[in-house]
Amino acid sequence: MIALQETVTKHWSFHTDVEKLGWLTINTQGAGVNTLSREAIMELETLVARIEDLASSGEVIGVILLSGKDTGFIAGADVSEFDAMSDFSVLPEALKRTHALFTRIERLKVPVVAGIHGFCLGGGLELALACHYRIAVNDEKTRIGFPEVNLGIFPGFGGTGRSIRQAGPVDAMGTMLTGKMLTAGAARGLNLVDRLVRHRDMLAWEGRKAVLQKRKSVAAAPIKRLMAMGPIRGYVASKMREQASKKARKEHYPAPFALIDLFEAHGNDWQAMSRGEIDAFVPLMGTETATNLRRVFFASESLKKQGAKGAKFARVHVIGAGVMGGDIAAWCALRGMAVTLQDIDMERIKPALERGKALFKKRLKSKREVDTAMLRLEADPTGKGVARADVIIEAVVEKLEVKQAIFSGIEDQLKPGAILATNTSSIELERIAEGLKDPARLIGLHFFNPVAQLPLVEVIRSTFNSDAEIGKGAGFALAIGKSPVVVKSAPGFLVNRVLMPYMLGAVKRVEAGESKELLDAAAVAFGMPMGPIELMDTVGLDVGQSVARELGQAVPAESKFAGLVSAGKLGRKTGEGFYKWVDGKAQKGETPPHADLAGLGRELVQPLVDTTEVVVAEGVVANAGLADIGVILGTGFAPFLGGPLKARADGRA
C-alpha cells in the first residue's frame, strides 16, 4: 500500500493510503513485546487527535490498529512503571486520562478495527475493546485475557465495563477473576473477538474489509445481560464471592473481592462500571499484596534470561516410568517434544501412557490433537531412544547405586551435545557422577510433583559443570514451559531442603497427638496452598523419608510415619498415607476450633523461613530474590507475601 501521509513517534506509526484507510501500528521501542507505557499512551493521544481531524475532514474513512512485533499485539500496561504509578497523587489522574483517551477512540466517527495476534492481554485487550471491531489470528500463539488479578489488581482502563458489554456479566467476570488467558476461539465464543483468521498476514486484508463494510461488534445477547439486572445481580455477586473464597482469602488477595463489589454496585450499567474502576482500582495498586506480586512477577521474568541462546530440543528420553518419570515424559510430549519412555518392561510403562493420555485429554482441544500427542509419547523398554535424544532424564528410585549404574551404562551411547540429567530430589550430583568418564556432562533437572501443575524446575549445578551445560539445562526447562532456578548441588538443593523441616515439624506434632486437619488448616490460613501433612502425602511418604535421610533427619523406626511407609501407605499415589485419598482428594475430618489459625500457621512455617535464610547464606542459590521465587514456585509459599525472606523482612513470617 502507498502511504500518503505518515506520522512516526517513538512507539507508534500512522499513515493513510489511497483508499483513505488509516493504518495505526504499535511497536514499543527497545522491548520484545508491546506495552502501554505512559509515554506510549501520551503519543497515542496525539495520534488520536490527528485521526479525529482527518475523520472530520473526510480524509480518513477508518483505522486499522495492528502490531509491528512478531510476539503479539499488546501484552498490557508497562508493569515496570507500576511502583511509581501506585502514588495516589499520580495514579487517579493517569487512569482518568487513559479512560478519556479510550472513550475518544470508541467515539470516533469512523470504524476502528483491531487486528490481534499473539499476546493481547490486560491494557492491550482494554484498548482492543475500545475499538469497534476485533479480528484475531486463530492459532496456538494467540492468547487473550485479563491477567491483572495475578498482580493484585483488576482492569483499570475501562475493561471491566466493556468486557461485560461484550461477553455478558458472568463470562466477563469469570475471565477477570481467574486471570485465565483465552485462545482466539474461546475469546470469539465469549464475543470478545468478532472474527477469526488463519494467519497473521490476513489481518491487514480483513481489517480493510471490515472498515470498508463498516462492521461493528454486537454487544452480548439480552439473555446474558439479565444476570446483572435487579436482585439477580446481588445473587450472582454472592456466588462469585463464594467461589473466590474457595481459591483465596480476602485479606490475602483483596482484588477479586473488590472487583465483585464493583460489579454488585454497577454491573447492570457497563459505562458506570468502567467509571467506577478508578475509585476501586487506586487503593489496590499500593497494597502490600500488589507490591509483592509485582516483585514475584519480575523475579519470574528474570528466570527467562538463564537459558542458553539458540539451543534446540526435539527429542527427549526419560528413564523411569513411575509417577515422576512418566509425568515428565507426558509433559514434554504435551509441549511438542518427541519422547521415548524407558522402564524394565511394558507393564511398568503402560500406566504412565494412560496418565499421559488423561493429561492430553484435559489440556488439548480435539481428539486429533490428543492422538497426535500420544504418537509423540513412545514406550521404549529397550532404551533405543537414548542415542537419538537431545535430552536424557533419569527419574528412577532415589538410590545412589541404581542411578550410577544407569548413567555408566548409557554414557557411551549419547550423541554429542545431548543433555544428561538426573531428576534426583536430594542426592548430590558429584556422588551420582563418580563413575562417569565425563562427570561435567551430568546436570540435575529436578521437577516437582504434580509435574503438570508446578512450574519450577531446579537446574542443579555440580562442581564439575560449566556455564554452558547449565545454560542448556535452563534453556530446556524454558522450552517446555517451566521456570528454571539454578541451584548448587547440596543435600536437598533448595526446595526440599527448606520443605523438610517444615513438613517433618508438622509430622512430629501429629505424632504427639495434634490434629493433622488443624495443622493443615492453619497453614492455609497463613497463605500456603495446602497444609504440611497433605503436602507430605502428595509428595509421597517414601520420598519424604528418603529426602529426610539424605538431609540427616532420620525418621524414627517406631514412628507412625515409618509405619505407614513400611505398610506401603505412601500417600496420594497409593490411596492412603496420613489421610485416605479418594479421586485424588484427601478425606479430612472436622477441624478443631482454634483462636488464631493464621498465627499457628506462621509458627508452622518458621522452620521453612529459617532454612531459606541458611540456604542463601551457604550459597545454594545466588541471592535472596532467587530463593524467594524458587520457594514460591516449588512449594506454593504465599505469593502475596513475596516469598519467605521478603515476608520475614516485612515482619510477616
Short mmCIF file of C-alpha atoms in Angstrom, two decimals, residues 34-324:
data_model
loop_
_atom_site.label_atom_id
_atom_site.label_comp_id
_atom_site.label_asym_id
_atom_site.label_seq_id
_atom_site.Cartn_x
_atom_site.Cartn_y
_atom_site.Cartn_z
CA ASN A 34 4.45 -4.11 23.06
CA THR A 35 3.30 -2.43 26.27
CA LEU A 36 1.23 0.64 27.04
CA SER A 37 3.67 2.82 28.94
CA ARG A 38 2.72 6.34 29.99
CA GLU A 39 4.86 7.62 27.11
CA ALA A 40 3.08 5.33 24.61
CA ILE A 41 -0.32 6.48 25.86
CA MET A 42 0.65 10.16 25.52
CA GLU A 43 1.85 9.54 21.98
CA LEU A 44 -1.41 7.76 21.20
CA GLU A 45 -3.31 10.82 22.44
CA THR A 46 -1.54 12.94 19.81
CA LEU A 47 -2.27 10.42 17.07
CA VAL A 48 -5.93 10.08 18.03
CA ALA A 49 -6.29 13.87 17.84
CA ARG A 50 -4.85 13.71 14.30
CA ILE A 51 -7.22 10.87 13.37
CA GLU A 52 -10.17 12.88 14.72
CA ASP A 53 -9.21 15.79 12.45
CA LEU A 54 -8.74 13.54 9.41
CA ALA A 55 -12.06 11.78 10.07
CA SER A 56 -13.91 15.09 10.37
CA SER A 57 -12.49 16.30 7.05
CA GLY A 58 -13.21 13.01 5.29
CA GLU A 59 -9.54 12.27 4.69
CA VAL A 60 -9.78 9.03 6.71
CA ILE A 61 -12.71 6.61 6.44
CA GLY A 62 -11.48 4.11 9.01
CA VAL A 63 -8.49 2.91 11.03
CA ILE A 64 -6.85 -0.50 11.33
CA LEU A 65 -4.80 -0.98 14.53
CA LEU A 66 -2.00 -3.56 14.23
CA SER A 67 1.20 -4.61 15.98
CA GLY A 68 4.60 -4.32 14.42
CA LYS A 69 6.05 -7.11 16.57
CA ASP A 70 6.08 -10.85 15.94
CA THR A 71 5.47 -11.51 19.65
CA GLY A 72 1.94 -10.20 19.57
CA PHE A 73 -0.49 -7.32 19.84
CA ILE A 74 -0.05 -5.63 23.25
CA ALA A 75 0.97 -7.51 26.41
CA GLY A 76 -0.63 -4.93 28.71
CA ALA A 77 0.44 -1.84 30.62
CA ASP A 78 4.13 -1.39 31.39
CA VAL A 79 4.49 -3.22 34.73
CA SER A 80 7.88 -1.57 35.32
CA GLU A 81 6.02 1.71 35.89
CA PHE A 82 3.60 0.30 38.46
CA ASP A 83 5.63 1.14 41.55
CA ALA A 84 5.79 4.80 40.56
CA MET A 85 2.15 4.74 39.47
CA SER A 86 1.00 3.46 42.85
CA ASP A 87 1.47 7.01 44.18
CA PHE A 88 -2.03 8.27 44.97
CA SER A 89 -1.07 11.73 43.71
CA VAL A 90 -0.30 10.32 40.26
CA LEU A 91 -2.47 7.26 39.65
CA PRO A 92 -6.04 8.70 39.61
CA GLU A 93 -5.18 11.36 37.05
CA ALA A 94 -3.30 8.86 34.86
CA LEU A 95 -6.29 6.50 34.90
CA LYS A 96 -8.71 9.31 34.06
CA ARG A 97 -6.51 10.35 31.16
CA THR A 98 -6.39 6.84 29.72
CA HIS A 99 -10.14 6.38 30.23
CA ALA A 100 -10.76 9.61 28.31
CA LEU A 101 -8.43 8.50 25.50
CA PHE A 102 -10.10 5.12 25.06
CA THR A 103 -13.53 6.80 25.08
CA ARG A 104 -12.35 9.13 22.30
CA ILE A 105 -11.30 6.10 20.26
CA GLU A 106 -14.66 4.47 20.86
CA ARG A 107 -16.46 7.67 19.79
CA LEU A 108 -14.54 8.17 16.55
CA LYS A 109 -16.91 8.77 13.64
CA VAL A 110 -15.09 6.21 11.51
CA PRO A 111 -14.68 2.47 12.15
CA VAL A 112 -11.65 1.37 14.19
CA VAL A 113 -10.62 -2.27 13.78
CA ALA A 114 -8.08 -4.09 15.95
CA GLY A 115 -6.04 -6.88 14.36
CA ILE A 116 -4.80 -9.25 17.07
CA HIS A 117 -2.08 -11.87 17.01
CA GLY A 118 -0.01 -13.35 19.85
CA PHE A 119 -0.50 -11.80 23.27
CA CYS A 120 -3.44 -9.43 23.74
CA LEU A 121 -3.56 -9.00 27.49
CA GLY A 122 -4.62 -6.53 30.15
CA GLY A 123 -4.44 -2.98 28.86
CA GLY A 124 -3.93 -4.34 25.33
CA LEU A 125 -7.29 -6.09 25.48
CA GLU A 126 -8.85 -2.98 27.02
CA LEU A 127 -7.62 -0.94 24.04
CA ALA A 128 -8.93 -3.57 21.62
CA LEU A 129 -12.33 -3.48 23.36
CA ALA A 130 -12.44 0.29 22.83
CA CYS A 131 -12.18 -0.38 19.08
CA HIS A 132 -15.35 -1.06 17.11
CA TYR A 133 -14.40 -4.49 15.75
CA ARG A 134 -11.80 -7.13 16.61
CA ILE A 135 -10.14 -9.71 14.36
CA ALA A 136 -7.79 -12.35 15.80
CA VAL A 137 -5.45 -14.98 14.38
CA ASN A 138 -6.76 -18.41 15.30
CA ASP A 139 -3.53 -20.19 16.18
CA GLU A 140 -1.90 -21.56 19.32
CA LYS A 141 0.18 -18.41 19.87
CA THR A 142 -2.79 -16.08 20.29
CA ARG A 143 -3.72 -15.54 23.92
CA ILE A 144 -6.34 -13.06 25.05
CA GLY A 145 -7.27 -12.15 28.62
CA PHE A 146 -7.04 -10.07 31.75
CA PRO A 147 -4.16 -11.33 33.95
CA GLU A 148 -4.30 -8.29 36.29
CA VAL A 149 -5.62 -10.32 39.22
CA ASN A 150 -2.24 -12.07 39.30
CA LEU A 151 -0.70 -8.67 40.07
CA GLY A 152 -3.17 -7.87 42.84
CA ILE A 153 -5.32 -5.51 40.75
CA PHE A 154 -8.05 -5.70 38.08
CA PRO A 155 -8.52 -3.97 34.68
CA GLY A 156 -8.28 -0.20 35.10
CA PHE A 157 -8.60 1.27 31.58
CA GLY A 158 -12.36 0.71 31.23
CA GLY A 159 -12.04 -3.01 30.52
CA THR A 160 -14.36 -4.17 33.31
CA GLY A 161 -17.39 -2.47 31.78
CA ARG A 162 -16.51 -3.06 28.13
CA SER A 163 -15.87 -6.77 28.70
CA ILE A 164 -19.28 -7.08 30.42
CA ARG A 165 -20.86 -5.26 27.49
CA GLN A 166 -19.34 -7.74 25.06
CA ALA A 167 -19.33 -11.06 26.92
CA GLY A 168 -22.09 -10.60 29.46
CA PRO A 169 -21.54 -10.35 33.22
CA VAL A 170 -20.91 -13.99 34.10
CA ASP A 171 -18.37 -14.76 31.36
CA ALA A 172 -16.62 -11.40 31.62
CA MET A 173 -16.32 -11.56 35.40
CA GLY A 174 -15.11 -15.16 35.21
CA THR A 175 -12.37 -14.11 32.79
CA MET A 176 -11.25 -11.23 35.00
CA LEU A 177 -11.49 -13.10 38.32
CA THR A 178 -9.41 -16.07 37.16
CA GLY A 179 -6.86 -14.19 35.06
CA LYS A 180 -7.16 -17.01 32.54
CA MET A 181 -5.67 -16.50 29.08
CA LEU A 182 -8.11 -17.48 26.35
CA THR A 183 -7.40 -18.93 22.94
CA ALA A 184 -8.67 -16.94 19.98
CA GLY A 185 -11.52 -19.42 19.54
CA ALA A 186 -12.55 -19.16 23.18
CA ALA A 187 -12.43 -15.35 23.01
CA ARG A 188 -14.61 -15.50 19.89
CA GLY A 189 -17.04 -17.74 21.76
CA LEU A 190 -17.29 -15.12 24.52
CA ASN A 191 -17.82 -12.33 21.95
CA LEU A 192 -14.59 -10.58 22.93
CA VAL A 193 -13.43 -11.16 19.35
CA ASP A 194 -15.66 -10.77 16.28
CA ARG A 195 -13.81 -12.64 13.56
CA LEU A 196 -11.04 -15.23 13.28
CA VAL A 197 -8.44 -15.58 10.53
CA ARG A 198 -5.92 -18.36 9.95
CA HIS A 199 -2.73 -16.34 9.51
CA ARG A 200 -1.24 -13.06 10.68
CA ASP A 201 -0.75 -11.86 7.10
CA MET A 202 -4.56 -11.92 6.69
CA LEU A 203 -5.13 -9.31 9.41
CA ALA A 204 -4.49 -6.27 7.22
CA TRP A 205 -6.74 -7.51 4.41
CA GLU A 206 -9.58 -8.50 6.75
CA GLY A 207 -9.16 -5.23 8.65
CA ARG A 208 -9.50 -3.33 5.38
CA LYS A 209 -12.69 -5.21 4.51
CA ALA A 210 -14.13 -4.60 7.97
CA VAL A 211 -13.57 -0.85 7.62
CA LEU A 212 -14.98 -0.67 4.09
CA GLN A 213 -18.04 -2.67 5.16
CA LYS A 214 -18.36 -0.56 8.35
CA ARG A 215 -18.56 -3.64 10.55
CA LYS A 216 -19.31 -3.09 14.19
CA SER A 217 -19.23 -5.52 17.08
CA VAL A 218 -22.56 -6.53 18.60
CA ALA A 219 -22.98 -6.49 22.37
CA ALA A 220 -23.85 -9.57 24.43
CA ALA A 221 -27.33 -11.01 23.96
CA PRO A 222 -30.06 -9.72 26.32
CA ILE A 223 -30.36 -13.16 27.93
CA LYS A 224 -26.76 -12.85 29.11
CA ARG A 225 -27.25 -9.32 30.39
CA LEU A 226 -30.14 -10.48 32.57
CA MET A 227 -27.67 -11.88 35.09
CA ALA A 228 -26.71 -8.31 36.03
CA MET A 229 -30.22 -6.98 36.44
CA GLY A 230 -32.03 -6.17 39.67
CA PRO A 231 -31.86 -8.61 42.58
CA ILE A 232 -30.29 -11.27 40.35
CA ARG A 233 -27.04 -9.28 40.36
CA GLY A 234 -26.76 -9.50 44.14
CA TYR A 235 -27.28 -13.25 44.00
CA VAL A 236 -24.69 -13.62 41.21
CA ALA A 237 -22.20 -11.49 43.18
CA SER A 238 -22.69 -13.65 46.29
CA LYS A 239 -21.99 -16.81 44.28
CA MET A 240 -18.88 -15.17 42.83
CA ARG A 241 -17.64 -14.34 46.33
CA GLU A 242 -18.30 -17.91 47.40
CA GLN A 243 -16.22 -19.25 44.51
CA ALA A 244 -13.46 -16.69 45.04
CA SER A 245 -13.28 -17.58 48.74
CA LYS A 246 -12.52 -21.19 47.84
CA LYS A 247 -9.39 -20.07 45.99
CA ALA A 248 -8.17 -17.12 48.04
CA ARG A 249 -8.76 -15.32 51.31
CA LYS A 250 -9.91 -11.72 51.05
CA GLU A 251 -7.27 -10.49 53.48
CA HIS A 252 -4.57 -12.11 51.33
CA TYR A 253 -5.87 -11.21 47.86
CA PRO A 254 -8.30 -8.27 48.02
CA ALA A 255 -8.52 -7.58 44.26
CA PRO A 256 -11.08 -10.28 43.27
CA PHE A 257 -13.39 -9.22 46.08
CA ALA A 258 -13.05 -5.52 45.21
CA LEU A 259 -13.96 -6.37 41.61
CA ILE A 260 -17.03 -8.30 42.75
CA ASP A 261 -18.07 -5.32 44.91
CA LEU A 262 -17.73 -3.08 41.85
CA PHE A 263 -19.87 -5.47 39.83
CA GLU A 264 -22.53 -5.62 42.51
CA ALA A 265 -22.69 -1.82 42.55
CA HIS A 266 -22.61 -1.14 38.79
CA GLY A 267 -22.79 -4.42 36.85
CA ASN A 268 -26.07 -3.53 35.17
CA ASP A 269 -24.53 -0.43 33.50
CA TRP A 270 -21.26 -1.11 31.70
CA GLN A 271 -20.37 2.57 31.44
CA ALA A 272 -20.94 3.13 35.17
CA MET A 273 -18.85 0.02 35.85
CA SER A 274 -15.97 1.45 33.79
CA ARG A 275 -16.21 4.81 35.52
CA GLY A 276 -16.28 3.13 38.92
CA GLU A 277 -12.99 1.36 38.19
CA ILE A 278 -10.86 4.33 39.14
CA ASP A 279 -12.05 4.70 42.73
CA ALA A 280 -11.92 0.92 43.27
CA PHE A 281 -8.60 0.40 41.48
CA VAL A 282 -6.49 3.08 43.15
CA PRO A 283 -6.47 1.60 46.70
CA LEU A 284 -5.38 -1.80 45.34
CA MET A 285 -2.28 -0.63 43.49
CA GLY A 286 -0.35 0.33 46.62
CA THR A 287 -1.29 -2.64 48.78
CA GLU A 288 1.40 -4.95 50.11
CA THR A 289 -0.23 -7.74 48.11
CA ALA A 290 0.10 -5.88 44.81
CA THR A 291 3.64 -4.73 45.63
CA ASN A 292 4.75 -8.27 46.47
CA LEU A 293 3.03 -9.80 43.45
CA ARG A 294 4.87 -7.34 41.22
CA ARG A 295 8.11 -8.47 42.86
CA VAL A 296 7.19 -12.08 42.13
CA PHE A 297 6.34 -11.16 38.52
CA PHE A 298 9.73 -9.54 37.90
CA ALA A 299 11.54 -12.41 39.59
CA SER A 300 9.68 -14.91 37.39
CA GLU A 301 10.51 -12.90 34.27
CA SER A 302 14.19 -12.81 35.25
CA LEU A 303 14.32 -16.61 35.16
CA LYS A 304 13.82 -16.48 31.38
CA LYS A 305 17.27 -14.91 30.99
CA GLN A 306 19.07 -18.01 32.28
CA GLY A 307 18.60 -20.21 29.21
CA ALA A 308 21.31 -20.64 26.60
CA LYS A 309 20.58 -18.79 23.37
CA GLY A 310 19.84 -20.80 20.27
CA ALA A 311 19.63 -24.22 21.92
CA LYS A 312 17.20 -26.57 20.15
CA PHE A 313 15.44 -29.55 21.69
CA ALA A 314 13.33 -32.00 19.70
CA ARG A 315 13.79 -35.44 21.31
CA VAL A 316 13.65 -36.41 24.97
CA HIS A 317 14.38 -39.80 26.53
CA VAL A 318 13.12 -40.46 30.06
CA ILE A 319 14.38 -43.43 32.09
CA GLY A 320 11.88 -44.50 34.74
CA ALA A 321 8.13 -44.67 34.12
CA GLY A 322 7.00 -44.14 37.70
CA VAL A 323 4.87 -41.19 38.74
CA MET A 324 7.61 -38.60 38.24
#
